[in-house]
mmCIF file of C-alpha atoms in Angstrom:
data_model
loop_
_atom_site.group_PDB
_atom_site.id
_atom_site.type_symbol
_atom_site.label_atom_id
_atom_site.label_comp_id
_atom_site.label_asym_id
_atom_site.label_seq_id
_atom_site.Cartn_x
_atom_site.Cartn_y
_atom_site.Cartn_z
ATOM 1 C CA UNK A 1 -24.138 14.477 64.246
ATOM 2 C CA UNK A 2 -25.346 11.232 65.823
ATOM 3 C CA UNK A 3 -26.442 8.267 63.740
ATOM 4 C CA UNK A 4 -29.248 6.069 65.124
ATOM 5 C CA UNK A 5 -28.726 2.317 65.033
ATOM 6 C CA UNK A 6 -32.331 1.626 63.917
ATOM 7 C CA UNK A 7 -35.410 3.452 62.633
ATOM 8 C CA UNK A 8 -38.352 1.821 64.417
ATOM 9 C CA UNK A 9 -41.934 2.206 65.626
ATOM 10 C CA UNK A 10 -42.178 -0.908 67.826
ATOM 11 C CA UNK A 11 -39.749 -2.709 70.154
ATOM 12 C CA UNK A 12 -40.241 -6.130 71.703
ATOM 13 C CA UNK A 13 -38.205 -7.311 74.692
ATOM 14 C CA UNK A 14 -37.319 -10.946 75.374
ATOM 15 C CA UNK A 15 -35.578 -12.301 78.442
ATOM 16 C CA UNK A 16 -34.544 -15.819 79.347
ATOM 17 C CA UNK A 17 -34.335 -15.977 83.148
ATOM 18 C CA UNK A 18 -31.272 -18.161 83.574
ATOM 19 C CA UNK A 19 -29.114 -18.259 86.661
ATOM 20 C CA UNK A 20 -25.337 -18.263 86.365
ATOM 21 C CA UNK A 21 -25.347 -21.944 87.345
ATOM 22 C CA UNK A 22 -27.823 -22.842 84.585
ATOM 23 C CA UNK A 23 -25.626 -21.050 82.026
ATOM 24 C CA UNK A 24 -22.541 -22.931 83.253
ATOM 25 C CA UNK A 25 -24.460 -26.216 82.941
ATOM 26 C CA UNK A 26 -25.503 -25.245 79.426
ATOM 27 C CA UNK A 27 -21.881 -24.513 78.513
ATOM 28 C CA UNK A 28 -20.870 -27.978 79.757
ATOM 29 C CA UNK A 29 -23.751 -29.822 78.086
ATOM 30 C CA UNK A 30 -23.937 -28.099 74.705
ATOM 31 C CA UNK A 31 -26.308 -29.835 72.281
ATOM 32 C CA UNK A 32 -27.304 -32.750 74.517
ATOM 33 C CA UNK A 33 -30.971 -32.266 73.658
ATOM 34 C CA UNK A 34 -33.168 -30.254 71.342
ATOM 35 C CA UNK A 35 -34.041 -28.032 74.305
ATOM 36 C CA UNK A 36 -30.340 -27.439 75.071
ATOM 37 C CA UNK A 37 -29.653 -26.775 71.401
ATOM 38 C CA UNK A 38 -32.344 -24.075 71.306
ATOM 39 C CA UNK A 39 -31.068 -22.457 74.490
ATOM 40 C CA UNK A 40 -27.454 -22.633 73.289
ATOM 41 C CA UNK A 41 -28.378 -21.056 69.971
ATOM 42 C CA UNK A 42 -30.063 -18.064 71.654
ATOM 43 C CA UNK A 43 -27.945 -17.598 74.779
ATOM 44 C CA UNK A 44 -24.435 -18.540 73.662
ATOM 45 C CA UNK A 45 -24.254 -17.996 69.910
ATOM 46 C CA UNK A 46 -24.073 -14.928 67.702
ATOM 47 C CA UNK A 47 -27.383 -15.827 66.133
ATOM 48 C CA UNK A 48 -29.288 -14.858 64.015
ATOM 49 C CA UNK A 49 -27.028 -13.795 61.150
ATOM 50 C CA UNK A 50 -29.892 -12.059 59.321
ATOM 51 C CA UNK A 51 -33.153 -10.295 60.162
ATOM 52 C CA UNK A 52 -35.321 -12.851 58.391
ATOM 53 C CA UNK A 53 -34.156 -15.980 60.211
ATOM 54 C CA UNK A 54 -37.393 -17.820 60.939
ATOM 55 C CA UNK A 55 -35.719 -20.262 63.380
ATOM 56 C CA UNK A 56 -34.672 -17.328 65.576
ATOM 57 C CA UNK A 57 -38.222 -15.953 65.769
ATOM 58 C CA UNK A 58 -39.730 -19.411 66.338
ATOM 59 C CA UNK A 59 -37.288 -19.895 69.210
ATOM 60 C CA UNK A 60 -38.312 -16.586 70.802
ATOM 61 C CA UNK A 61 -41.888 -17.874 71.071
ATOM 62 C CA UNK A 62 -40.725 -20.830 73.183
ATOM 63 C CA UNK A 63 -41.880 -21.021 76.808
ATOM 64 C CA UNK A 64 -38.337 -20.239 78.040
ATOM 65 C CA UNK A 65 -38.734 -16.538 77.289
ATOM 66 C CA UNK A 66 -40.370 -13.705 79.127
ATOM 67 C CA UNK A 67 -41.783 -11.344 76.486
ATOM 68 C CA UNK A 68 -43.250 -7.867 76.500
ATOM 69 C CA UNK A 69 -43.611 -4.899 74.215
ATOM 70 C CA UNK A 70 -41.636 -1.785 75.172
ATOM 71 C CA UNK A 71 -44.080 1.130 75.617
ATOM 72 C CA UNK A 72 -43.653 4.055 73.207
ATOM 73 C CA UNK A 73 -42.941 6.467 76.086
ATOM 74 C CA UNK A 74 -39.649 4.540 76.557
ATOM 75 C CA UNK A 75 -38.529 5.218 72.958
ATOM 76 C CA UNK A 76 -36.659 8.463 73.810
ATOM 77 C CA UNK A 77 -34.567 6.443 76.284
ATOM 78 C CA UNK A 78 -33.837 3.835 73.604
ATOM 79 C CA UNK A 79 -33.038 6.600 71.104
ATOM 80 C CA UNK A 80 -30.445 8.001 73.525
ATOM 81 C CA UNK A 81 -28.835 4.564 73.937
ATOM 82 C CA UNK A 82 -28.838 3.250 70.383
ATOM 83 C CA UNK A 83 -26.836 5.968 68.598
ATOM 84 C CA UNK A 84 -23.236 6.188 67.413
ATOM 85 C CA UNK A 85 -20.884 7.659 69.987
ATOM 86 C CA UNK A 86 -17.280 8.808 69.972
ATOM 87 C CA UNK A 87 -16.264 7.714 73.481
ATOM 88 C CA UNK A 88 -14.854 4.256 74.141
ATOM 89 C CA UNK A 89 -16.479 2.199 76.919
ATOM 90 C CA UNK A 90 -14.671 0.285 79.618
ATOM 91 C CA UNK A 91 -14.419 -3.340 78.529
ATOM 92 C CA UNK A 92 -14.469 -6.173 81.063
ATOM 93 C CA UNK A 93 -16.150 -9.464 80.229
ATOM 94 C CA UNK A 94 -15.635 -13.190 80.173
ATOM 95 C CA UNK A 95 -14.437 -14.668 76.909
ATOM 96 C CA UNK A 96 -17.675 -16.602 76.418
ATOM 97 C CA UNK A 97 -20.600 -14.805 74.763
ATOM 98 C CA UNK A 98 -23.699 -14.981 76.914
ATOM 99 C CA UNK A 99 -26.914 -13.256 75.823
ATOM 100 C CA UNK A 100 -29.933 -13.389 78.124
ATOM 101 C CA UNK A 101 -31.733 -10.244 76.891
ATOM 102 C CA UNK A 102 -32.968 -9.432 73.392
ATOM 103 C CA UNK A 103 -34.581 -6.351 71.873
ATOM 104 C CA UNK A 104 -36.296 -6.733 68.494
ATOM 105 C CA UNK A 105 -36.810 -3.426 66.677
ATOM 106 C CA UNK A 106 -39.625 -3.220 64.122
ATOM 107 C CA UNK A 107 -40.916 -0.677 61.649
ATOM 108 C CA UNK A 108 -44.251 -1.126 59.902
ATOM 109 C CA UNK A 109 -44.468 -4.625 61.465
ATOM 110 C CA UNK A 110 -41.161 -5.648 59.797
ATOM 111 C CA UNK A 111 -38.052 -6.497 61.839
ATOM 112 C CA UNK A 112 -35.374 -3.843 61.225
ATOM 113 C CA UNK A 113 -32.933 -4.724 64.003
ATOM 114 C CA UNK A 114 -31.996 -7.145 66.754
ATOM 115 C CA UNK A 115 -29.872 -6.444 69.819
ATOM 116 C CA UNK A 116 -28.719 -9.279 72.110
ATOM 117 C CA UNK A 117 -26.989 -8.476 75.403
ATOM 118 C CA UNK A 118 -26.445 -9.400 79.038
ATOM 119 C CA UNK A 119 -26.806 -6.997 81.921
ATOM 120 C CA UNK A 120 -23.671 -6.636 83.996
ATOM 121 C CA UNK A 121 -21.291 -7.221 81.141
ATOM 122 C CA UNK A 122 -20.315 -4.109 79.261
ATOM 123 C CA UNK A 123 -19.058 -5.745 76.087
ATOM 124 C CA UNK A 124 -21.162 -8.849 75.521
ATOM 125 C CA UNK A 125 -23.545 -7.608 72.878
ATOM 126 C CA UNK A 126 -24.543 -8.532 69.365
ATOM 127 C CA UNK A 127 -26.302 -6.414 66.746
ATOM 128 C CA UNK A 128 -28.091 -7.477 63.566
ATOM 129 C CA UNK A 129 -29.513 -4.997 61.078
ATOM 130 C CA UNK A 130 -27.516 -1.832 61.694
ATOM 131 C CA UNK A 131 -24.801 -0.261 59.616
ATOM 132 C CA UNK A 132 -23.968 2.199 62.385
ATOM 133 C CA UNK A 133 -20.656 1.954 64.222
ATOM 134 C CA UNK A 134 -21.506 0.034 67.422
ATOM 135 C CA UNK A 135 -17.946 -0.255 68.780
ATOM 136 C CA UNK A 136 -18.521 2.390 71.453
ATOM 137 C CA UNK A 137 -21.803 0.950 72.649
ATOM 138 C CA UNK A 138 -22.184 0.343 76.371
ATOM 139 C CA UNK A 139 -21.140 3.598 78.036
ATOM 140 C CA UNK A 140 -22.809 6.183 80.270
ATOM 141 C CA UNK A 141 -24.616 3.502 82.261
ATOM 142 C CA UNK A 142 -26.524 2.311 79.187
ATOM 143 C CA UNK A 143 -26.884 -1.206 80.593
ATOM 144 C CA UNK A 144 -28.307 0.244 83.795
ATOM 145 C CA UNK A 145 -30.883 2.078 81.682
ATOM 146 C CA UNK A 146 -31.733 -1.148 79.864
ATOM 147 C CA UNK A 147 -32.209 -3.000 83.160
ATOM 148 C CA UNK A 148 -35.611 -1.296 83.590
ATOM 149 C CA UNK A 149 -37.062 -3.715 81.025
ATOM 150 C CA UNK A 150 -36.238 -6.847 83.050
ATOM 151 C CA UNK A 151 -39.102 -8.413 85.022
#
């Protein structure tokens, strides 16, 4: 029996369109400005720690992010991705956490889950708000399926 990661009725997608070079520059210049601090917090840190972190949601409304709501007809795809699995994915990633994509799951207008990830890296992900076992996330071309949400 599969266990879903989240129970939701709305999903918002956020993307920060950074090039590899911009991310490298950010790694070198951590916390040099308020702008860099905001970007570092979202892109490089395992943040937020809780679902009610107002700084996280204020940051998502910054002009750095592309934002759109995921249409409900895409929910079956998300349901097939965000469930517990028994297989173990192939793991190959840099040591540094880099998160350029974020999904915010909501139910009754309340945030119930957050998923941060980067396309192309099968083990750089971060979940907030699920008690499900996420250790086998990232298999069966799940990142390829998620790529459809990028602009």
